Structures are given as C-alpha cells and as structure tokens.
C-alpha cells in the first residue's frame, strides 16, 4: 500500500525525510522513521518491486537478529523458508564448531525473497511513500545543509523532493556520499569472489553453514530456503585467472579441492555463477548537515565476514533512534546526527579496522593462528570467537578474553593435555581435530 503523505509545494513535495535506496538499509530506515510518525519518501531507482541484490551470499549474523525482530521481519522470513544456522569454521588446525544454542544462530534467506519482503513491508508502513523507478541525481543544498534531492523518473521527468533529513542508503560507491562531498577512506581488497546456488548438495553438518579459512583463500557454504546452498570461494587475486574462462567449472573444482569437500558434483548449479572482482573497502563519514548515510553507503566492507546485511539493518536502527526526536521537533537535527555518528563509530570502527587489515589477502598472523587453533579444542575460546565473528562483541573484548585463554590452552596441550576441554558434541558432524 502506498500512502500519500507528502506536503505538495509549488515546485515539488516536502517530507520529514527522503531516503535514497529501497534495499535493506533504506527500507529499514523508512520503516522505523514511518512508525515513529515521520513522513518519509523512499526513493528507488529500480522499477520492479521484486528487484533484489544479485551478488550477496545472504548470511545475516545473529547480532542483527534483534533488528530483524524489531522490524517484524524475522517471522515472515521463517515463513518464507529462511534457515537458521550457526557457522562451523575450518582452519588449518581443524574444525571450530558453533554453539548448540539455537538463539545464537544467524539466518539465511535468499535476497531474491528478502529484498521484496522488506520493500513491501516499508511500502505498507503508514507515513512511508515508495517512489520506485526514480533515480536521485542531485542534492538540493541551501544554507550549508542538504535540504532535499532531485530525482529523475524513467521518462526523464525531474521531481524535487525536499526534507529536513536526506538519508543515503544507496549502497557501495554511494552517489549521495559523493554528491555531498563527505570525507571518504578506501582500503584495498586483495581477493575476488565467485559463487552460485546449488540444489541438492548440502555441506556436511547442514543446515549449519561452513566456512573454510584456507590461509589466505576462503570458501563458504550457506544452506538456505528451497533446499538450496550458496557456495562461494574467495581466492586471492593472484589466483583469479582460473575463474576467467569458465567460472562455473573453476568454482566446482575449487570446492572439490577443499578439506572435507562438500558434495557439489552430486547437486545441480542453479542459474549462472556470480563474480565480484572489486570489493575495495569504502568508509564514508556517515553524517553531514541535513544528511546521514546508512548501510553500505556509510561503510562498504570486505564481504568475507558476512556482515554487510546485518550492519545495513542495524545502522538504520541507530539512525532512526538518533534522529527521531529531531524529526518530531523536540531537538535540533544536528544533535541527532552527532548521536548517530558516535553510535556508528562506537559499534563498527574497531571491527572495520580489523577487517581492513585482513582484506589485502595476507596470511594469518601468529596470534590469529593461535586463537583459531585453540578454538578447535577449547570450548571457551570457541565461544568467544563465535561471539566476535557474529559481531555480538567487539575486537577489544575478544582479544582481552580469548588471547590469555588460548595461550593457556596451548600451554596445557604442550604440557601433555592437562585440563583439555572439547567443543565436539556427540553425534555432531565435523568433530575437532588435533591442534597443530
Ligand atoms: C560477494 C558479496 C557477498 C556478500 N555476502 C554477504 C553475506 O553473506 N552477508 C552479509 O551480511 N552481507 C553480504 N554482502 C554485503 C551485502 O550485500 C551488503 O552489505 C548489503 O546489501 C548492503 O545493503 P544496502 O541496503 O546498504 O545497499 P544495497 O543492497 O546495495 O542497496 C542500495 C539500493 O540503492 C538503490 N540506489 C542506488 N543508487 C540510487 C539512486 N541514485 N537513486 C535511487 N536509488 C538508488 C539501489 O538500486 C539499491 O536498491 C556481500 C556482498 C558481496 C559483494
């Protein structure tokens, strides 16, 4: 349902907020602002209501589950076939198994289903007007602040939309960030990504997802709705040549060469394999006067860690909570934007710095090797590493708690296995191997 909420002005329409981009971050922002009582224009360049992001392995970390629940999306996702799962991780020392507590599981639903679901939820939210088939090409600026956008429809007609707040939710390489001229940082990415959905070829341990940290390459398997599994490989760029000629065959070959290789040859590849060659990390200062950036528009980070969808939803939540008082008239907008910037930085900066450091394609450092190795046989270290990997705790807490414990576990093993604990559970796939 589309609601006419705008105030018509002589040369356009006026809203409390104009959100540019109706994917995860933009729809989540629009839903939360609309529910809070704001009049929101949600502007999307694509016309098809079923449009979705094609290159994404769709795994949403458990840290974003509260945001999905608050948006009212988790239950409809499960009804649409979403699969809840943790991740088992293969490192040189063996398998690290996820906790058995199902409340700590992430969620898998193909973007083909998720994106239309969140978009229709946004369009049905009172106060939200979805303007599809309109590309934002300009920002309207006055008195040193962004005050609206100019959008062009498919027939070339220009529409002026003014608002107290413009939200850039337009993804990686954000045009809104560029038009606003916010400060930006780019960090090289040294891997490429290829992946495809397979029918009837789940990995051992399914529905648990699998991640192979091959030091320095990576591969992953995410079982999802419709009895499908998304298989992906992320080799360093120097090895990308093998994929150029026949990406599908190279993908299958790389998967079959994995330790405890998944049975891909027994299944069928559904659709064409997708490849992504440039995944440069890009961080934009997420606010400017009259403007905020959410999701990938604020921080487009290495997809290896499967955090972008969750952070798109969570940053929308942080923004909506930060600016609602201003949009309802109880404080200046600048105060709400400062609050959002602080919250974004506090939650994501530490994670981002660690991800930049690994994104270039380097091998594990000794401390990482020790942590991963200990997690294959010490349940406490495994628990901490899982909480960090799913982004429920930050890097400082992870290092402070996991490092001494991992060092102790290593010492114990060297002294003859005193006090060893195991993360394996009876009857579970992928039992841990001896640590190196
Ligand atoms: C290979 C790969 C694998 C990934 N795997 C995972 C994973 O497993 N888990 C995970 O959490 N994340 C993953 N990600 C990241 C995830 O896909 C993104 O972080 C997430 O989609 C960001 O959502 P968003 O809403 O910010 O942006 P997007 O989903 O990119 O949406 C941007 C929207 O803005 C619209 N738009 C753009 N410009 C304009 C304009 N000028 N006017 C109007 N509309 C506009 C677009 O059409 C689009 O709808 C992966 C990414 C890659 C590349």
Coordinates of C-alpha atoms and ligand atoms in Angstrom, one line a residue:
X1 CA 0.0 0.0 0.0
X2 CA 1.4 3.4 -0.9
X3 CA 0.4 6.3 1.2
X4 CA 0.2 9.9 0.0
X5 CA 2.0 11.6 2.9
X6 CA 3.9 14.5 1.3
X7 CA 3.0 18.1 1.6
X8 CA 2.7 19.4 -2.0
X9 CA 4.7 22.6 -2.6
X10 CA 4.8 24.9 -5.6
X11 CA 7.8 23.0 -7.1
X12 CA 7.7 19.6 -5.6
X13 CA 6.9 17.6 -2.5
X14 CA 8.0 18.1 1.1
X15 CA 8.7 15.3 3.7
X16 CA 10.4 14.9 7.1
X17 CA 12.9 12.5 5.5
X18 CA 13.9 11.4 2.0
X19 CA 15.6 8.0 1.9
X20 CA 17.5 7.2 -1.2
X21 CA 17.7 3.4 -2.0
X22 CA 15.0 0.9 -1.1
X23 CA 17.1 -2.1 -0.2
X24 CA 17.9 -3.4 3.3
X25 CA 19.3 -0.2 4.8
X26 CA 16.8 2.2 3.1
X27 CA 13.7 0.1 3.8
X28 CA 14.7 -0.5 7.4
X29 CA 15.2 3.3 7.9
X30 CA 11.9 4.1 6.3
X31 CA 10.0 1.5 8.3
X32 CA 11.4 2.8 11.6
X33 CA 11.0 6.5 10.8
X34 CA 7.5 5.9 9.5
X35 CA 6.5 4.0 12.6
X36 CA 7.9 6.9 14.7
X37 CA 5.4 9.2 13.0
X38 CA 7.6 10.8 10.3
X39 CA 6.6 11.4 6.7
X40 CA 9.1 9.6 4.5
X41 CA 9.8 9.4 0.8
X42 CA 11.6 6.1 -0.1
X43 CA 13.2 6.7 -3.5
X44 CA 14.4 3.7 -5.5
X45 CA 15.9 3.7 -9.0
X46 CA 14.7 0.2 -9.9
X47 CA 11.0 -0.1 -11.0
X48 CA 10.5 -3.7 -10.3
X49 CA 9.0 -4.3 -6.8
X50 CA 10.7 -7.7 -6.8
X51 CA 14.2 -6.3 -7.6
X52 CA 17.0 -7.7 -5.4
X53 CA 20.7 -7.5 -4.9
X54 CA 22.2 -10.3 -7.0
X55 CA 25.7 -10.5 -5.6
X56 CA 25.3 -11.4 -2.0
X57 CA 25.7 -14.7 0.0
X58 CA 22.8 -13.6 2.2
X59 CA 24.0 -14.8 5.6
X60 CA 22.8 -12.5 8.4
X61 CA 24.8 -12.7 11.6
X62 CA 23.0 -13.2 14.9
X63 CA 24.0 -9.7 16.1
X64 CA 21.3 -8.4 13.6
X65 CA 18.5 -10.7 14.8
X66 CA 17.2 -8.1 17.3
X67 CA 16.9 -5.6 14.5
X68 CA 15.1 -8.1 12.3
X69 CA 12.7 -8.9 15.1
X70 CA 12.1 -5.2 15.8
X71 CA 11.3 -4.6 12.1
X72 CA 8.8 -7.5 12.3
X73 CA 10.7 -9.4 9.6
X74 CA 12.1 -12.5 11.3
X75 CA 8.8 -14.4 11.5
X76 CA 7.8 -13.7 7.8
X77 CA 11.4 -14.7 6.8
X78 CA 11.0 -18.0 8.6
X79 CA 7.6 -18.5 6.9
X80 CA 9.3 -17.8 3.5
X81 CA 11.7 -20.7 4.2
X82 CA 14.6 -18.9 5.9
X83 CA 17.1 -21.3 7.5
X84 CA 18.6 -20.5 11.0
X85 CA 22.2 -21.6 11.3
X86 CA 25.4 -21.1 13.0
X87 CA 28.8 -21.5 11.2
X88 CA 31.4 -24.2 11.6
X89 CA 34.8 -22.9 10.6
X90 CA 37.7 -24.9 9.1
X91 CA 41.1 -23.6 10.0
X92 CA 44.5 -25.2 9.4
X93 CA 44.2 -27.0 12.9
X94 CA 40.7 -28.5 12.2
X95 CA 37.0 -27.5 12.6
X96 CA 35.7 -25.0 15.0
X97 CA 32.1 -25.8 15.8
X98 CA 29.3 -23.3 16.5
X99 CA 27.5 -23.2 19.9
X100 CA 24.5 -25.5 20.1
X101 CA 22.3 -22.7 21.5
X102 CA 19.9 -22.0 18.6
X103 CA 19.2 -18.5 19.8
X104 CA 22.8 -17.7 18.7
X105 CA 22.2 -18.8 15.1
X106 CA 22.2 -16.4 12.2
X107 CA 19.6 -16.5 9.4
X108 CA 19.7 -17.4 5.7
X109 CA 17.2 -16.2 3.1
X110 CA 18.0 -15.6 -0.5
X111 CA 18.0 -11.8 -1.4
X112 CA 15.5 -12.8 -4.1
X113 CA 13.0 -13.3 -1.3
X114 CA 14.3 -11.0 1.4
X115 CA 14.5 -7.8 -0.6
X116 CA 10.9 -7.8 -1.9
X117 CA 9.8 -8.7 1.6
X118 CA 11.4 -5.8 3.3
X119 CA 10.4 -3.4 0.5
X120 CA 6.7 -4.4 0.7
X121 CA 6.9 -4.0 4.5
X122 CA 8.3 -0.5 4.0
X123 CA 5.7 0.4 1.4
X124 CA 2.9 -0.7 3.7
X125 CA 4.2 1.3 6.7
X126 CA 1.9 4.3 7.4
X127 CA 3.8 7.5 6.6
X128 CA 6.1 5.9 4.0
X129 CA 5.7 6.6 0.3
X130 CA 7.7 4.3 -2.0
X131 CA 8.7 6.2 -5.2
X132 CA 10.1 3.4 -7.4
X133 CA 11.7 4.0 -10.8
X134 CA 13.3 7.3 -9.7
X135 CA 17.0 7.9 -9.7
X136 CA 18.4 10.6 -7.4
X137 CA 20.8 12.7 -9.5
X138 CA 21.2 15.9 -7.4
X139 CA 21.1 17.1 -3.9
X140 CA 19.3 20.3 -3.1
X141 CA 21.6 22.4 -0.8
X142 CA 21.0 25.7 0.9
X143 CA 22.5 27.5 4.0
X144 CA 25.3 24.9 4.2
X145 CA 22.9 21.9 4.6
X146 CA 21.4 19.3 2.4
X147 CA 17.7 20.1 2.1
X148 CA 16.4 17.6 -0.5
X149 CA 17.0 15.7 -3.7
X150 CA 16.2 15.9 -7.4
X151 CA 15.1 12.5 -8.8
X152 CA 14.5 11.6 -12.4
X153 CA 11.9 9.0 -13.5
X154 CA 12.3 6.6 -16.4
X155 CA 10.6 9.1 -18.8
X156 CA 13.2 11.7 -17.8
X157 CA 10.9 13.8 -15.7
X158 CA 12.5 15.5 -12.7
X159 CA 10.9 15.6 -9.3
X160 CA 12.1 17.9 -6.4
X161 CA 11.7 16.3 -3.0
X162 CA 12.6 18.5 0.0
X163 CA 13.1 17.2 3.5
X164 CA 14.7 18.1 6.9
X165 CA 16.8 15.0 6.5
X166 CA 18.1 13.2 3.5
X167 CA 19.3 9.6 4.0
X168 CA 21.8 8.0 1.6
X169 CA 21.0 4.2 1.6
X170 CA 22.3 3.8 -2.0
X171 CA 24.9 1.1 -1.3
X172 CA 28.5 0.6 -2.2
X173 CA 30.0 3.5 -4.2
X174 CA 27.3 5.8 -2.8
X175 CA 26.4 8.6 -5.2
X176 CA 24.8 10.5 -2.4
X177 CA 28.1 10.5 -0.4
X178 CA 29.9 11.7 -3.5
X179 CA 27.4 14.5 -4.2
X180 CA 27.6 15.6 -0.5
X181 CA 31.4 15.5 -0.7
X182 CA 31.8 13.7 2.7
X183 CA 35.2 12.5 3.6
X184 CA 35.9 9.0 2.4
X185 CA 38.5 6.3 3.1
X186 CA 39.3 3.5 0.7
X187 CA 41.3 0.4 1.6
X188 CA 42.5 -2.2 -0.9
X189 CA 40.9 -5.6 -1.2
X190 CA 43.1 -8.4 -2.3
X191 CA 40.6 -11.2 -3.1
X192 CA 37.9 -11.9 -5.7
X193 CA 34.6 -13.7 -5.0
X194 CA 32.7 -16.3 -7.1
X195 CA 29.6 -18.1 -6.0
X196 CA 26.5 -19.9 -7.1
X197 CA 23.4 -21.6 -5.7
X198 CA 23.3 -25.4 -5.8
X199 CA 20.3 -27.7 -5.4
X200 CA 20.7 -31.0 -3.6
X201 CA 24.3 -30.6 -2.5
X202 CA 24.3 -29.5 1.1
X203 CA 27.6 -29.5 3.0
X204 CA 28.2 -31.9 5.9
X205 CA 26.6 -30.6 9.1
X206 CA 23.8 -28.7 7.2
X207 CA 21.9 -26.6 8.0
X208 CA 25.0 -25.4 9.8
X209 CA 26.9 -23.2 7.4
X210 CA 30.6 -23.9 6.6
X211 CA 33.5 -21.6 6.2
X212 CA 36.9 -22.7 5.1
X213 CA 39.7 -20.3 6.2
X214 CA 42.4 -21.5 3.8
X215 CA 45.0 -19.0 4.8
X216 CA 44.8 -16.9 2.7
X217 CA 42.0 -18.1 0.5
X218 CA 38.4 -18.6 1.7
X219 CA 35.4 -20.7 0.8
X220 CA 31.9 -20.9 2.2
X221 CA 28.6 -22.8 2.1
X222 CA 25.3 -21.3 3.2
X223 CA 22.3 -23.7 3.2
X224 CA 19.2 -21.7 2.7
X225 CA 15.5 -21.7 1.6
X226 CA 14.2 -24.0 -1.1
X227 CA 16.8 -26.8 -0.4
X228 CA 19.5 -24.6 -1.9
X229 CA 23.0 -23.9 -0.7
X230 CA 25.0 -20.9 -1.7
X231 CA 28.6 -21.9 -2.4
X232 CA 31.3 -19.2 -2.6
X233 CA 35.1 -19.1 -3.0
X234 CA 37.3 -16.0 -2.3
X235 CA 40.8 -16.7 -3.6
X236 CA 43.5 -14.0 -3.6
X237 CA 43.6 -12.0 -6.8
X238 CA 46.8 -13.8 -8.0
X239 CA 44.7 -17.0 -8.3
X240 CA 41.7 -15.3 -10.0
X241 CA 42.9 -16.2 -13.5
X242 CA 41.5 -19.7 -13.2
X243 CA 38.0 -18.3 -13.0
X244 CA 38.0 -16.0 -16.0
X245 CA 37.4 -18.6 -18.8
X246 CA 34.8 -20.9 -17.1
X247 CA 33.8 -19.6 -13.7
X248 CA 31.3 -22.4 -13.1
X249 CA 33.9 -25.2 -13.7
X250 CA 36.5 -23.3 -11.7
X251 CA 34.1 -22.9 -8.8
X252 CA 33.3 -26.6 -8.7
X253 CA 36.9 -27.5 -9.0
X254 CA 37.9 -25.2 -6.1
X255 CA 35.1 -26.6 -3.9
X256 CA 36.1 -30.1 -4.6
X257 CA 39.6 -29.4 -3.5
X258 CA 38.5 -28.2 0.0
X259 CA 39.3 -30.2 3.1
X260 CA 36.2 -32.4 3.9
X261 CA 35.0 -31.3 0.4
X262 CA 31.2 -30.7 0.0
X263 CA 29.3 -32.9 -2.4
X264 CA 28.8 -30.3 -5.1
X265 CA 29.2 -32.7 -8.0
X266 CA 26.1 -34.6 -6.7
X267 CA 24.0 -31.5 -7.0
X268 CA 22.9 -29.0 -9.7
X269 CA 24.1 -25.5 -10.1
X270 CA 21.0 -23.2 -10.2
X271 CA 21.5 -20.2 -12.5
X272 CA 24.8 -18.7 -13.5
X273 CA 27.7 -18.2 -11.1
X274 CA 28.2 -14.7 -9.9
X275 CA 31.6 -13.0 -9.7
X276 CA 32.8 -9.8 -7.9
X277 CA 36.2 -8.6 -8.8
X278 CA 36.4 -5.3 -6.9
X279 CA 35.5 -5.3 -3.2
X280 CA 37.5 -2.2 -2.2
X281 CA 36.6 -1.3 1.4
X282 CA 35.0 2.1 1.5
X283 CA 34.1 4.1 4.6
X284 CA 32.3 7.5 4.3
X285 CA 31.8 9.9 7.2
X286 CA 28.2 9.0 7.9
X287 CA 26.8 12.5 8.5
X288 CA 26.8 16.0 7.1
X289 CA 24.4 18.9 7.8
X290 CA 21.0 17.6 6.8
X291 CA 22.4 14.2 5.6
X292 CA 23.0 10.7 7.0
X293 CA 24.4 7.6 5.3
X294 CA 23.4 4.1 6.3
X295 CA 24.4 0.6 5.2
X296 CA 27.0 0.2 2.5
X297 CA 26.7 3.9 1.7
X298 CA 28.4 4.6 5.1
X299 CA 30.6 1.5 5.2
X300 CA 31.1 -1.0 2.4
X301 CA 33.3 -3.6 4.0
X302 CA 35.0 -6.8 3.0
X303 CA 32.2 -9.3 2.3
X304 CA 34.4 -12.2 3.5
X305 CA 33.0 -11.7 7.0
X306 CA 29.3 -11.7 6.0
X307 CA 28.4 -8.5 8.0
X308 CA 27.0 -6.1 5.4
X309 CA 23.3 -7.1 5.6
X310 CA 23.3 -7.1 9.3
X311 CA 25.1 -3.7 9.6
X312 CA 22.7 -2.3 7.0
X313 CA 19.7 -3.1 9.2
X314 CA 21.5 -2.1 12.5
X315 CA 22.8 1.2 11.1
X316 CA 19.2 2.0 10.0
X317 CA 18.1 1.3 13.6
X318 CA 20.8 3.5 15.1
X319 CA 20.0 6.4 12.7
X320 CA 16.2 6.2 13.3
X321 CA 16.6 6.1 17.1
X322 CA 19.1 9.0 16.9
X323 CA 17.1 11.4 14.7
X324 CA 13.5 10.6 15.7
X325 CA 13.4 13.3 18.4
X326 CA 14.7 15.9 16.0
X327 CA 12.2 14.9 13.2
X328 CA 9.4 15.1 15.8
X329 CA 10.6 18.6 16.7
X330 CA 12.0 18.1 20.2
X331 CA 15.7 18.9 19.5
X332 CA 17.9 20.2 16.6
X333 CA 18.7 17.7 13.8
X334 CA 22.4 18.4 14.3
X335 CA 22.3 16.8 17.7
X336 CA 20.6 13.7 16.4
X337 CA 23.1 13.4 13.6
X338 CA 26.0 13.7 16.1
X339 CA 24.5 10.9 18.2
X340 CA 24.2 8.7 15.1
X341 CA 27.8 9.3 14.1
X342 CA 29.1 8.4 17.6
X343 CA 26.9 5.3 17.7
X344 CA 28.0 4.1 14.2
X345 CA 31.7 4.7 15.1
X346 CA 31.5 3.0 18.5
X347 CA 29.8 -0.1 17.1
X348 CA 31.7 -0.6 13.9
X349 CA 35.0 1.2 13.9
X350 CA 37.0 -1.5 15.7
X351 CA 35.6 -4.3 13.6
X352 CA 36.3 -2.3 10.4
X353 CA 39.9 -1.7 11.3
X354 CA 40.5 -5.4 11.8
X355 CA 38.7 -6.2 8.6
X356 CA 40.8 -3.7 6.6
X357 CA 43.9 -5.4 8.0
X358 CA 43.0 -8.8 6.6
X359 CA 41.3 -7.7 3.4
X360 CA 44.5 -7.3 1.4
X361 CA 44.9 -11.0 1.1
X362 CA 47.6 -11.7 3.7
X363 CA 48.1 -14.9 5.7
X364 CA 47.3 -15.4 9.4
X365 CA 49.5 -13.7 12.0
X366 CA 50.8 -15.9 14.8
X367 CA 48.2 -14.6 17.3
X368 CA 45.3 -15.4 14.8
X369 CA 46.8 -18.9 14.2
X370 CA 46.9 -19.4 18.0
X371 CA 43.3 -18.2 18.5
X372 CA 41.8 -20.3 15.7
X373 CA 43.9 -23.3 16.7
X374 CA 42.8 -23.1 20.4
X375 CA 39.1 -22.7 19.3
X376 CA 39.2 -26.1 17.6
X377 CA 39.7 -27.8 21.0
X378 CA 38.8 -25.3 23.8
X379 CA 35.1 -24.6 24.1
X380 CA 35.6 -21.3 25.9
X381 CA 37.8 -19.9 23.2
X382 CA 35.4 -21.2 20.5
X383 CA 32.5 -19.4 22.3
X384 CA 34.4 -16.1 22.4
X385 CA 35.5 -16.4 18.8
X386 CA 31.9 -17.1 17.7
X387 CA 30.6 -14.1 19.6
X388 CA 33.2 -12.0 17.9
X389 CA 32.6 -13.5 14.4
X390 CA 28.9 -12.9 14.7
X391 CA 29.7 -9.3 15.9
X392 CA 28.0 -9.6 19.2
X393 CA 31.2 -8.5 20.9
X394 CA 33.9 -6.2 19.7
X395 CA 37.6 -6.8 18.9
X396 CA 38.9 -5.4 22.2
X397 CA 36.8 -7.7 24.3
X398 CA 37.6 -10.7 22.1
X399 CA 41.3 -10.1 22.3
X400 CA 41.3 -9.5 26.1
X401 CA 39.3 -12.6 26.9
X402 CA 40.3 -15.1 24.1
X403 CA 44.0 -14.4 23.9
X404 CA 45.0 -15.4 27.5
X405 CA 42.7 -18.4 27.4
X406 CA 44.1 -19.5 24.0
X407 CA 47.7 -19.1 25.3
X408 CA 46.8 -21.2 28.4
X409 CA 45.1 -23.9 26.3
X410 CA 48.2 -24.1 24.1
X411 CA 50.5 -24.4 27.1
X412 CA 48.3 -27.1 28.6
X413 CA 48.4 -29.1 25.4
X414 CA 52.2 -28.7 25.2
X415 CA 52.5 -29.9 28.8
X416 CA 50.5 -33.0 28.0
X417 CA 46.9 -32.2 27.6
X418 CA 46.1 -31.3 31.2
X419 CA 42.6 -29.7 31.6
X420 CA 41.7 -30.1 27.9
X421 CA 38.1 -29.4 27.0
X422 CA 36.4 -30.2 23.8
X423 CA 33.9 -28.4 21.7
X424 CA 32.6 -31.5 20.0
X425 CA 29.2 -32.8 20.9
X426 CA 28.1 -36.5 20.4
X427 CA 26.6 -37.2 17.1
X428 CA 27.6 -33.8 15.5
X429 CA 29.4 -33.5 12.2
X430 CA 32.9 -32.1 11.8
X431 CA 34.4 -33.1 15.1
X432 CA 37.5 -31.2 16.0
X433 CA 40.9 -32.4 15.1
X434 CA 44.1 -32.3 17.0
X435 CA 45.5 -28.8 17.0
X436 CA 48.8 -28.2 15.3
Ligands
LIG1 C1 30.2 -11.0 -3.0 C2 29.4 -10.4 -1.8 C3 28.9 -11.3 -0.9 C4 28.2 -10.8 0.2 N1 27.7 -11.6 1.2 C5 27.1 -11.2 2.3 C6 26.7 -12.0 3.3 O1 26.8 -13.3 3.2 N2 26.1 -11.5 4.4 C7 26.0 -10.1 4.6 O2 25.6 -9.7 5.6 N3 26.4 -9.3 3.6 C8 27.0 -9.7 2.5 N4 27.4 -8.9 1.5 C9 27.2 -7.4 1.7 C10 25.7 -7.0 1.4 O3 25.3 -7.5 0.2 C11 25.6 -5.5 1.5 O4 26.3 -5.1 2.7 C12 24.1 -5.1 1.7 O5 23.4 -5.4 0.5 C13 24.1 -3.6 1.9 O6 22.7 -3.1 1.8 P1 22.4 -1.6 1.5 O7 20.9 -1.5 1.7 O8 23.2 -0.7 2.3 O9 22.8 -1.4 0.0 P2 22.3 -2.2 -1.3 O10 21.7 -3.5 -1.0 O11 23.4 -2.2 -2.3 O12 21.1 -1.3 -1.9 C14 21.3 0.0 -2.4 C15 20.0 0.4 -3.1 O13 20.0 1.8 -3.5 C16 19.5 1.9 -4.8 N5 20.1 3.1 -5.4 C17 21.4 3.3 -5.7 N6 21.6 4.5 -6.2 C18 20.4 5.1 -6.3 C19 20.0 6.4 -6.7 N7 20.9 7.3 -7.2 N8 18.7 6.7 -6.7 C20 17.8 5.8 -6.2 N9 18.1 4.5 -5.7 C21 19.4 4.2 -5.8 C22 19.9 0.6 -5.5 O14 19.1 0.3 -6.6 C23 19.6 -0.4 -4.3 O15 18.3 -0.8 -4.2 C24 28.0 -9.4 0.3 C25 28.5 -8.5 -0.7 C26 29.2 -9.0 -1.7 C27 29.7 -8.1 -2.8

